[in-house]
Amino acid sequence: MKNIVEFGPVQFIRGTKGGRYPFCNSIFLESSGILIDPSSDREILKGLSKKVNSVWLSHWHEDHIMHLDLFEEATLCMHELDTPPLKSIETFIDWYGVGDQNKPELKERWRKMLVEMFNYKPRTVILDLEEERLELDGITVEIIHTPGHSPGNLSFYFVEPEILFLGDYDLTPFGPWYGDRHSDIDQIISSVNRLRQIPARTWLTGHEHGIFESNPHQTWDDYLKVIDTREEKLLAFLSQPRTIEEIGEAWIVYGKPKEPIEEFKLMEQISMKKHADRLIERGEVKYSDGKYVRS
Ligand SMILES: [Zn+2]
């Protein structure tokens, strides 16, 4: 499998470990010196560092910024709504919901992981990218605000080669991810439905194989269907009253316990809480005495 795949002016850089977490796939626009999501392959990115004038982020998550430390001289650009965690490590950790847990050791582990594994350094100067069409050297880019995975999540449509970069709407069998404080299931559904209307020829994603050269019709459906499947499983599990801790231990999102267990359990709980709230709103679940149960 080639590590850099060129689609005219757009270079797709495959992440280490096949672009699986904690890595992602990067995009490089050589003609304008723009690198998107610098968490792919450290050696390749090192080789590019002199050519990169600005780094764009699709969103704030750690698996998209691991090698950002190689580009301290470059301008950092992202949607304003996603900038707070880049400016402060405490905010970063808080956005994962860790602050609510009253577990200082969990907070400490996150801090250590962000610094040691993800090379986290706060960035104070960040330029805002908004939904707009930019005529760059050699390529036109449409920046599309696609919130849900994160509040300021961005997707990029490269007009001339008709390439759509989907970032973490990655069309994997795992399905959409919404395990932190500000991710939003309804927004994810709207954003994915918007993205699938764009008449691209090539679709690139932030994780795993990441290249679709024909319209991934069925894959879009399967990807969104995961949300319904998780919600159905939760509803079935709530035939008896359950606390959010018990719901987290059912591993409906991840399928089985994952290490580090505390971190993943929290993401399960946060994801499931969002489903439970949707079910309450629809009158299918009620909450009392600290327990959720099917109505
Ligand atoms: Zn993400």
Coordinates of N, CA and C in Angstrom, one line a residue, residues 57-284:
L57 N -6.7 22.2 10.5 CA -7.2 21.1 11.3 C -8.7 20.9 10.9
S58 N -9.1 19.6 10.7 CA -10.5 19.3 10.4 C -11.2 19.5 11.8
H59 N -10.5 19.2 12.9 CA -11.1 19.4 14.2 C -10.1 19.2 15.3
W60 N -10.5 19.3 16.6 CA -9.5 19.5 17.6 C -9.0 18.2 18.2
H61 N -9.4 17.0 17.8 CA -9.1 15.8 18.5 C -7.6 15.4 18.4
E62 N -7.1 14.8 19.5 CA -5.6 14.5 19.6 C -5.1 13.7 18.5
D63 N -5.9 12.8 17.9 CA -5.4 11.9 16.8 C -5.3 12.7 15.5
H64 N -5.5 14.0 15.5 CA -5.3 14.8 14.3 C -4.2 15.9 14.5
I65 N -3.6 15.9 15.7 CA -2.6 16.9 16.0 C -1.2 16.3 16.5
M66 N -1.1 15.0 16.4 CA 0.1 14.4 17.0 C 1.5 15.0 16.6
H67 N 1.6 15.3 15.3 CA 2.8 15.8 14.8 C 2.8 17.3 14.5
L68 N 1.8 18.0 15.1 CA 1.7 19.5 14.9 C 3.0 20.1 15.5
D69 N 3.7 19.5 16.4 CA 4.9 20.1 17.0 C 6.0 20.3 15.9
L70 N 5.9 19.6 14.8 CA 6.9 19.7 13.7 C 6.7 21.0 13.0
F71 N 5.6 21.7 13.2 CA 5.2 22.8 12.4 C 4.9 24.1 13.2
E72 N 5.8 24.3 14.1 CA 5.6 25.5 15.0 C 5.7 26.8 14.3
E73 N 6.4 26.8 13.2 CA 6.5 28.1 12.4 C 5.3 28.3 11.5
A74 N 4.6 27.3 11.2 CA 3.5 27.4 10.3 C 2.2 28.0 11.0
T75 N 1.4 28.7 10.2 CA 0.2 29.2 10.7 C -0.8 28.1 10.9
L76 N -1.4 28.1 12.1 CA -2.4 27.1 12.4 C -3.8 27.7 12.1
C77 N -4.6 26.9 11.4 CA -6.0 27.4 11.0 C -7.0 26.3 11.3
M78 N -8.1 26.7 11.9 CA -9.2 25.8 12.1 C -10.5 26.6 12.4
H79 N -11.6 25.9 12.6 CA -12.8 26.6 12.9 C -12.8 27.2 14.3
E80 N -13.3 28.4 14.5 CA -13.2 29.1 15.8 C -13.7 28.2 16.9
L81 N -14.8 27.5 16.7 CA -15.5 26.8 17.7 C -14.7 25.6 18.3
D82 N -13.7 25.2 17.5 CA -12.8 24.1 18.0 C -11.5 24.6 18.6
T83 N -11.3 25.9 18.7 CA -10.0 26.3 19.1 C -9.7 26.2 20.6
P84 N -10.7 26.3 21.5 CA -10.3 26.3 22.9 C -9.4 25.1 23.4
P85 N -9.6 23.9 23.0 CA -8.7 22.8 23.5 C -7.3 22.9 22.9
L86 N -7.1 23.6 21.8 CA -5.8 23.8 21.3 C -5.0 24.9 22.1
K87 N -5.8 25.7 22.7 CA -5.2 26.8 23.5 C -4.8 26.5 24.9
S88 N -5.5 25.4 25.4 CA -5.3 25.1 26.8 C -5.5 23.6 27.1
I89 N -4.5 23.0 27.7 CA -4.6 21.5 27.9 C -5.7 21.2 28.9
E90 N -6.0 22.1 29.8 CA -7.1 21.8 30.8 C -8.4 21.8 30.1
T91 N -8.6 22.7 29.1 CA -9.8 22.7 28.3 C -9.9 21.4 27.5
F92 N -8.8 21.0 26.9 CA -8.7 19.8 26.1 C -9.3 18.6 27.0
I93 N -8.8 18.5 28.2 CA -9.2 17.4 29.0 C -10.6 17.5 29.4
D94 N -11.0 18.7 29.7 CA -12.4 19.0 30.1 C -13.4 18.6 29.0
W95 N -13.0 18.9 27.8 CA -13.9 18.6 26.7 C -14.1 17.1 26.5
Y96 N -13.3 16.3 27.1 CA -13.5 14.8 27.1 C -14.4 14.4 28.3
G97 N -14.9 15.4 29.0 CA -15.7 15.1 30.2 C -15.0 14.6 31.4
V98 N -13.7 14.7 31.4 CA -12.9 14.1 32.5 C -13.1 14.9 33.8
G99 N -13.3 16.2 33.6 CA -13.5 17.1 34.7 C -14.6 16.7 35.6
D100 N -15.7 16.2 35.1 CA -16.9 15.8 35.8 C -16.7 14.6 36.7
Q101 N -15.6 13.9 36.5 CA -15.5 12.6 37.1 C -14.9 12.6 38.5
N102 N -14.4 13.8 38.9 CA -13.8 13.8 40.2 C -12.7 12.8 40.4
K103 N -11.9 12.5 39.4 CA -10.9 11.5 39.4 C -9.6 12.1 39.0
P104 N -8.8 12.7 40.0 CA -7.6 13.4 39.6 C -6.6 12.5 38.9
E105 N -6.6 11.2 39.2 CA -5.6 10.3 38.5 C -5.9 10.2 37.0
L106 N -7.2 10.2 36.7 CA -7.6 10.1 35.3 C -7.2 11.3 34.5
K107 N -7.4 12.5 35.2 CA -7.0 13.7 34.6 C -5.5 13.8 34.3
E108 N -4.8 13.2 35.3 CA -3.3 13.2 35.2 C -2.8 12.3 34.1
R109 N -3.5 11.2 33.9 CA -3.2 10.2 32.8 C -3.4 10.9 31.5
W110 N -4.5 11.6 31.3 CA -4.8 12.3 30.1 C -3.7 13.4 29.8
R111 N -3.4 14.1 30.9 CA -2.4 15.2 30.7 C -1.0 14.6 30.2
K112 N -0.6 13.5 30.8 CA 0.6 12.8 30.4 C 0.5 12.3 29.0
M113 N -0.6 11.7 28.7 CA -0.7 11.1 27.3 C -0.7 12.2 26.3
L114 N -1.4 13.3 26.5 CA -1.4 14.4 25.5 C 0.0 14.9 25.3
V115 N 0.8 15.1 26.4 CA 2.1 15.7 26.2 C 3.1 14.7 25.7
E116 N 3.1 13.4 26.2 CA 4.1 12.5 25.8 C 3.8 11.8 24.5
M117 N 2.6 11.4 24.3 CA 2.3 10.7 23.1 C 1.8 11.6 21.9
F118 N 1.1 12.6 22.3 CA 0.6 13.5 21.2 C 1.3 14.8 21.1
N119 N 2.4 14.9 21.8 CA 3.3 16.1 21.7 C 2.6 17.4 21.8
Y120 N 1.6 17.4 22.7 CA 0.7 18.6 22.9 C 1.5 19.8 23.4
K121 N 1.3 20.9 22.7 CA 1.8 22.2 23.2 C 0.7 23.2 22.9
P122 N 0.3 24.0 23.8 CA -0.7 25.0 23.5 C -0.3 25.9 22.4
R123 N -1.3 26.3 21.5 CA -1.0 27.2 20.4 C -1.9 28.4 20.7
T124 N -1.3 29.6 20.8 CA -2.1 30.8 21.1 C -2.7 31.5 19.9
V125 N -1.9 31.4 18.8 CA -2.4 32.1 17.6 C -3.0 31.1 16.7
I126 N -4.3 31.3 16.4 CA -4.9 30.4 15.5 C -5.8 31.2 14.6
L127 N -5.7 31.0 13.3 CA -6.5 31.7 12.4 C -7.8 31.0 12.1
D128 N -8.9 31.7 12.0 CA -10.2 31.0 11.9 C -10.5 30.7 10.4
L129 N -10.9 29.4 10.2 CA -11.5 29.0 8.9 C -13.0 29.0 9.1
E130 N -13.6 29.6 8.1 CA -15.1 29.6 8.1 C -15.6 28.9 6.9
E131 N -16.9 28.6 6.8 CA -17.4 28.1 5.6 C -17.2 29.1 4.5
E132 N -16.4 28.8 3.5 CA -16.1 29.8 2.4 C -15.4 29.0 1.3
R133 N -15.3 29.8 0.2 CA -14.6 29.2 -1.0 C -13.3 30.0 -1.1
L134 N -12.2 29.3 -1.2 CA -10.9 30.0 -1.3 C -10.2 29.6 -2.6
E135 N -9.8 30.6 -3.3 CA -9.0 30.4 -4.5 C -7.5 30.4 -4.1
L136 N -6.9 29.2 -4.0 CA -5.5 29.1 -3.5 C -4.6 28.9 -4.8
D137 N -3.3 28.9 -4.6 CA -2.4 28.6 -5.7 C -2.7 27.2 -6.2
G138 N -3.1 27.2 -7.4 CA -3.3 25.9 -8.1 C -4.5 25.1 -7.7
I139 N -5.4 25.6 -6.8 CA -6.5 24.8 -6.4 C -7.6 25.7 -5.7
T140 N -8.9 25.3 -5.9 CA -10.0 26.0 -5.2 C -10.5 25.0 -4.2
V141 N -10.6 25.6 -2.9 CA -11.1 24.7 -1.8 C -12.4 25.3 -1.3
E142 N -13.4 24.5 -1.1 CA -14.6 24.9 -0.4 C -14.5 24.3 1.0
I143 N -14.5 25.2 2.0 CA -14.5 24.8 3.3 C -15.9 24.6 3.8
I144 N -16.3 23.5 4.3 CA -17.6 23.2 4.7 C -17.7 22.9 6.2
H145 N -18.5 23.7 6.9 CA -18.7 23.5 8.3 C -19.7 22.3 8.5
T146 N -19.2 21.2 9.1 CA -20.0 20.0 9.3 C -19.9 19.6 10.8
P147 N -20.6 20.4 11.6 CA -20.6 20.1 13.1 C -21.2 18.8 13.4
G148 N -20.9 18.3 14.6 CA -21.5 17.1 15.1 C -20.4 16.2 15.7
H149 N -19.4 15.8 14.9 CA -18.3 15.1 15.5 C -17.6 16.0 16.5
S150 N -17.5 17.3 16.1 CA -17.1 18.3 17.0 C -17.8 19.6 16.6
P151 N -17.9 20.6 17.5 CA -18.7 21.8 17.1 C -18.2 22.5 15.9
G152 N -16.8 22.6 15.7 CA -16.3 23.3 14.6 C -15.7 22.4 13.6
N153 N -16.2 21.2 13.4 CA -15.7 20.2 12.5 C -15.8 20.7 11.0
L154 N -14.7 20.6 10.3 CA -14.7 21.0 8.9 C -14.4 19.9 7.9
S155 N -15.1 20.0 6.8 CA -14.7 19.1 5.7 C -14.3 20.0 4.5
F156 N -13.6 19.4 3.6 CA -13.0 20.2 2.5 C -13.3 19.6 1.2
Y157 N -13.8 20.4 0.3 CA -14.0 20.0 -1.1 C -13.1 20.7 -2.0
F158 N -12.3 19.9 -2.7 CA -11.3 20.4 -3.6 C -11.9 20.4 -5.0
V159 N -12.2 21.6 -5.5 CA -13.1 21.8 -6.6 C -12.7 21.2 -7.9
E160 N -11.5 21.5 -8.4 CA -11.1 21.1 -9.7 C -10.9 19.6 -9.8
P161 N -10.2 18.9 -8.9 CA -10.1 17.5 -9.0 C -11.4 16.7 -8.4
E162 N -12.4 17.5 -7.9 CA -13.6 16.9 -7.4 C -13.4 15.9 -6.3
I163 N -12.6 16.3 -5.3 CA -12.3 15.5 -4.2 C -12.9 16.0 -2.9
L164 N -13.5 15.1 -2.2 CA -14.1 15.6 -0.9 C -13.4 14.9 0.3
F165 N -12.8 15.7 1.2 CA -12.1 15.1 2.3 C -13.1 15.2 3.5
L166 N -13.4 14.0 4.0 CA -14.5 13.8 5.0 C -14.0 13.9 6.4
G167 N -12.7 13.9 6.6 CA -12.2 13.9 8.0 C -12.7 12.7 8.8
D168 N -13.3 12.9 10.0 CA -13.7 11.8 10.8 C -15.1 11.3 10.5
Y169 N -15.8 11.9 9.5 CA -17.0 11.2 9.0 C -16.4 10.1 8.1
D170 N -15.8 9.1 8.7 CA -14.8 8.3 8.0 C -15.4 7.0 7.3
L171 N -16.7 6.9 7.4 CA -17.4 5.7 6.7 C -16.8 4.4 7.1
T172 N -16.3 4.3 8.3 CA -15.8 3.0 8.8 C -17.0 2.1 9.3
P173 N -16.8 0.8 9.4 CA -17.9 0.0 10.0 C -18.2 0.3 11.5
F174 N -17.2 0.9 12.2 CA -17.4 1.3 13.6 C -18.5 2.3 13.7
G175 N -18.6 3.2 12.7 CA -19.7 4.2 12.7 C -19.3 5.5 13.3
P176 N -20.2 6.5 13.4 CA -19.9 7.8 13.9 C -19.5 7.8 15.4
W177 N -18.6 8.7 15.7 CA -18.1 8.8 17.1 C -18.6 10.1 17.7
Y178 N -19.1 9.9 18.9 CA -19.7 11.1 19.7 C -19.5 10.9 21.2
G179 N -18.2 10.6 21.5 CA -17.9 10.2 22.9 C -17.3 11.3 23.8
D180 N -17.5 12.6 23.3 CA -17.0 13.7 24.2 C -18.1 14.6 24.5
R181 N -17.8 15.6 25.3 CA -18.8 16.5 25.8 C -19.6 17.2 24.7
H182 N -19.0 17.7 23.7 CA -19.7 18.6 22.8 C -20.1 18.0 21.4
S183 N -19.8 16.7 21.2 CA -20.3 16.1 20.0 C -21.8 15.9 20.1
D184 N -22.4 15.8 18.9 CA -23.9 15.9 18.8 C -24.4 15.0 17.7
I185 N -25.3 14.0 18.2 CA -25.7 13.0 17.2 C -26.6 13.6 16.1
D186 N -27.5 14.5 16.4 CA -28.4 15.0 15.4 C -27.6 15.8 14.4
Q187 N -26.6 16.6 14.9 CA -25.8 17.4 14.0 C -24.9 16.4 13.1
I188 N -24.5 15.3 13.6 CA -23.7 14.4 12.8 C -24.6 13.9 11.6
I189 N -25.8 13.5 12.0 CA -26.7 13.0 10.9 C -26.9 14.1 9.8
S190 N -27.2 15.4 10.2 CA -27.3 16.4 9.2 C -26.1 16.6 8.4
S191 N -24.9 16.6 9.1 CA -23.7 16.9 8.4 C -23.4 15.8 7.4
V192 N -23.6 14.5 7.8 CA -23.3 13.4 6.9 C -24.3 13.5 5.7
N193 N -25.5 13.8 6.0 CA -26.5 13.9 4.8 C -26.1 15.0 3.9
R194 N -25.6 16.1 4.4 CA -25.1 17.2 3.6 C -23.9 16.8 2.7
L195 N -23.0 16.1 3.4 CA -21.8 15.7 2.7 C -22.1 14.7 1.5
R196 N -23.0 13.9 1.7 CA -23.3 12.9 0.7 C -24.0 13.5 -0.5
Q197 N -24.5 14.7 -0.4 CA -25.1 15.4 -1.6 C -24.0 16.0 -2.5
I198 N -22.8 16.1 -2.0 CA -21.8 16.8 -2.8 C -21.3 15.9 -3.9
P199 N -21.4 16.5 -5.2 CA -21.1 15.6 -6.3 C -19.6 15.4 -6.6
A200 N -18.9 14.7 -5.7 CA -17.5 14.4 -5.8 C -17.2 13.2 -6.7
R201 N -15.9 13.1 -7.1 CA -15.5 11.9 -7.8 C -14.7 11.0 -7.0
T202 N -14.0 11.6 -6.0 CA -13.2 10.8 -5.0 C -13.5 11.3 -3.6
W203 N -13.5 10.4 -2.7 CA -13.8 10.7 -1.3 C -12.7 10.2 -0.5
L204 N -12.1 11.1 0.3 CA -11.0 10.7 1.2 C -11.4 10.8 2.6
T205 N -10.9 9.9 3.5 CA -11.3 10.0 4.9 C -10.1 10.1 5.8
G206 N -10.4 10.5 7.1 CA -9.4 10.7 8.1 C -8.8 9.4 8.7
H207 N -9.5 8.3 8.5 CA -8.9 7.1 9.1 C -9.1 5.9 8.2
E208 N -8.2 4.9 8.5 CA -8.2 3.6 7.8 C -8.0 3.8 6.3
H209 N -8.5 2.9 5.5 CA -8.1 2.8 4.1 C -8.3 4.2 3.5
G210 N -9.4 4.8 3.7 CA -9.6 6.2 3.4 C -9.7 6.7 2.0
I211 N -9.8 5.8 1.0 CA -10.0 6.3 -0.4 C -11.2 5.6 -1.0
F212 N -12.1 6.4 -1.5 CA -13.3 5.8 -2.2 C -13.2 6.4 -3.6
E213 N -13.1 5.6 -4.6 CA -13.0 6.2 -6.0 C -14.3 6.0 -6.8
S214 N -15.3 5.4 -6.1 CA -16.7 5.5 -6.7 C -17.6 5.9 -5.5
N215 N -18.8 6.4 -5.9 CA -19.7 6.9 -4.8 C -20.0 5.8 -3.8
P216 N -19.7 6.0 -2.5 CA -19.9 5.0 -1.5 C -21.4 5.0 -1.0
H217 N -22.3 4.9 -2.0 CA -23.7 4.9 -1.6 C -24.1 4.2 -0.4
Q218 N -23.9 2.8 -0.5 CA -24.4 2.0 0.6 C -23.6 2.2 1.9
T219 N -22.3 2.6 1.7 CA -21.5 2.8 2.9 C -22.0 4.0 3.7
W220 N -22.5 5.0 3.1 CA -23.1 6.2 3.8 C -24.3 5.7 4.7
D221 N -25.1 4.8 4.0 CA -26.3 4.3 4.8 C -25.8 3.5 6.0
D222 N -24.9 2.6 5.7 CA -24.4 1.7 6.8 C -23.8 2.5 7.9
Y223 N -23.1 3.5 7.6 CA -22.4 4.4 8.6 C -23.5 5.0 9.5
L224 N -24.5 5.6 8.9 CA -25.5 6.2 9.7 C -26.4 5.2 10.5
K225 N -26.5 4.0 9.9 CA -27.4 3.0 10.5 C -26.8 2.6 11.9
V226 N -25.5 2.7 12.0 CA -24.8 2.3 13.3 C -25.4 3.1 14.5
I227 N -25.8 4.4 14.2 CA -26.4 5.2 15.2 C -27.7 4.5 15.7
D228 N -28.6 4.1 14.7 CA -29.9 3.5 15.1 C -29.6 2.2 15.8
T229 N -28.6 1.4 15.3 CA -28.4 0.1 16.0 C -28.0 0.3 17.4
R230 N -27.1 1.2 17.7 CA -26.7 1.5 19.1 C -27.9 1.9 19.9
E231 N -28.8 2.7 19.3 CA -30.0 3.2 20.1 C -30.9 2.0 20.4
E232 N -31.1 1.1 19.4 CA -32.0 0.0 19.6 C -31.4 -0.9 20.7
K233 N -30.1 -1.1 20.7 CA -29.5 -1.9 21.8 C -29.6 -1.3 23.1
L234 N -29.5 0.0 23.2 CA -29.7 0.7 24.5 C -31.2 0.5 25.0
L235 N -32.1 0.7 24.1 CA -33.5 0.6 24.4 C -33.8 -0.9 25.0
A236 N -33.2 -1.9 24.3 CA -33.4 -3.2 24.8 C -32.8 -3.4 26.2
F237 N -31.6 -2.8 26.4 CA -30.9 -3.0 27.7 C -31.7 -2.3 28.8
L238 N -32.5 -1.3 28.4 CA -33.3 -0.5 29.4 C -34.6 -1.2 29.7
S239 N -34.8 -2.5 29.4 CA -36.0 -3.2 29.9 C -36.0 -3.2 31.4
Q240 N -34.9 -3.1 32.0 CA -34.8 -3.0 33.5 C -34.1 -1.6 33.8
P241 N -34.4 -1.0 34.9 CA -33.8 0.2 35.3 C -32.3 0.1 35.4
R242 N -31.5 1.0 34.8 CA -30.0 0.9 34.8 C -29.5 2.3 35.1
T243 N -28.4 2.3 35.8 CA -27.6 3.6 36.0 C -26.7 3.8 34.8
I244 N -26.2 5.0 34.7 CA -25.3 5.3 33.6 C -24.0 4.5 33.6
E245 N -23.6 4.1 34.9 CA -22.4 3.2 35.0 C -22.7 1.9 34.4
E246 N -23.9 1.3 34.7 CA -24.3 0.0 34.2 C -24.4 0.1 32.7
I247 N -24.9 1.2 32.2 CA -25.1 1.3 30.7 C -23.7 1.3 30.1
G248 N -22.8 2.0 30.7 CA -21.4 2.1 30.2 C -20.8 0.7 30.1
E249 N -21.1 -0.1 31.1 CA -20.5 -1.5 31.1 C -21.1 -2.4 30.2
A250 N -22.1 -2.0 29.5 CA -22.7 -2.9 28.4 C -21.9 -2.8 27.1
W251 N -21.0 -1.8 27.0 CA -20.1 -1.7 25.9 C -20.9 -1.7 24.5
I252 N -21.9 -0.9 24.5 CA -22.7 -0.9 23.2 C -22.0 -0.2 22.1
V253 N -21.2 0.8 22.3 CA -20.5 1.5 21.3 C -19.2 0.7 20.9
Y254 N -18.4 0.3 21.8 CA -17.1 -0.3 21.5 C -17.3 -1.9 21.4
G255 N -18.4 -2.4 21.8 CA -18.6 -3.9 21.6 C -18.0 -4.7 22.7
K256 N -16.9 -4.3 23.2 CA -16.2 -5.1 24.3 C -15.4 -4.1 25.1
P257 N -15.0 -4.5 26.3 CA -14.1 -3.6 27.1 C -12.8 -3.3 26.4
K258 N -12.4 -2.0 26.4 CA -11.2 -1.6 25.7 C -10.3 -0.9 26.7
E259 N -9.0 -1.1 26.5 CA -8.0 -0.5 27.4 C -7.5 0.8 26.8
P260 N -7.2 1.8 27.6 CA -7.4 1.9 29.0 C -8.9 2.0 29.4
I261 N -9.2 1.2 30.4 CA -10.6 0.9 30.6 C -11.4 2.1 31.1
E262 N -10.8 2.9 32.0 CA -11.5 4.1 32.6 C -11.8 5.1 31.5
E263 N -10.8 5.3 30.6 CA -11.0 6.3 29.6 C -12.1 5.9 28.6
F264 N -12.1 4.6 28.2 CA -13.1 4.1 27.3 C -14.5 4.0 27.9
K265 N -14.5 3.7 29.2 CA -15.8 3.6 29.9 C -16.5 5.0 29.9
L266 N -15.7 6.0 30.1 CA -16.2 7.3 30.1 C -16.8 7.7 28.8
M267 N -16.1 7.3 27.7 CA -16.6 7.6 26.3 C -17.9 6.9 26.1
E268 N -17.9 5.6 26.5 CA -19.2 4.8 26.4 C -20.3 5.6 27.1
Q269 N -20.0 6.0 28.3 CA -21.1 6.7 29.1 C -21.6 7.9 28.4
I270 N -20.6 8.7 28.0 CA -21.0 10.0 27.3 C -21.8 9.7 26.1
S271 N -21.3 8.8 25.3 CA -22.1 8.4 24.0 C -23.5 8.0 24.4
M272 N -23.6 7.1 25.3 CA -24.9 6.5 25.7 C -25.8 7.5 26.3
K273 N -25.2 8.4 27.1 CA -26.1 9.5 27.7 C -26.8 10.3 26.6
K274 N -26.0 10.5 25.5 CA -26.6 11.3 24.4 C -27.8 10.5 23.8
H275 N -27.6 9.2 23.6 CA -28.7 8.3 23.1 C -29.9 8.3 24.1
A276 N -29.6 8.2 25.4 CA -30.6 8.2 26.4 C -31.4 9.5 26.4
D277 N -30.8 10.6 26.2 CA -31.5 11.9 26.1 C -32.4 11.9 24.9
R278 N -31.9 11.4 23.8 CA -32.8 11.3 22.6 C -34.0 10.5 22.9
L279 N -33.8 9.4 23.6 CA -34.9 8.5 23.8 C -35.9 9.1 24.8
I280 N -35.4 9.8 25.8 CA -36.3 10.5 26.8 C -37.1 11.6 26.0
E281 N -36.4 12.3 25.1 CA -37.2 13.3 24.3 C -38.3 12.7 23.5
R282 N -38.1 11.5 23.0 CA -39.1 10.9 22.2 C -40.1 10.1 23.1
G283 N -39.9 10.2 24.4 CA -40.9 9.5 25.3 C -40.7 8.0 25.4
E284 N -39.6 7.5 24.9 CA -39.4 6.0 24.9 C -38.7 5.6 26.2

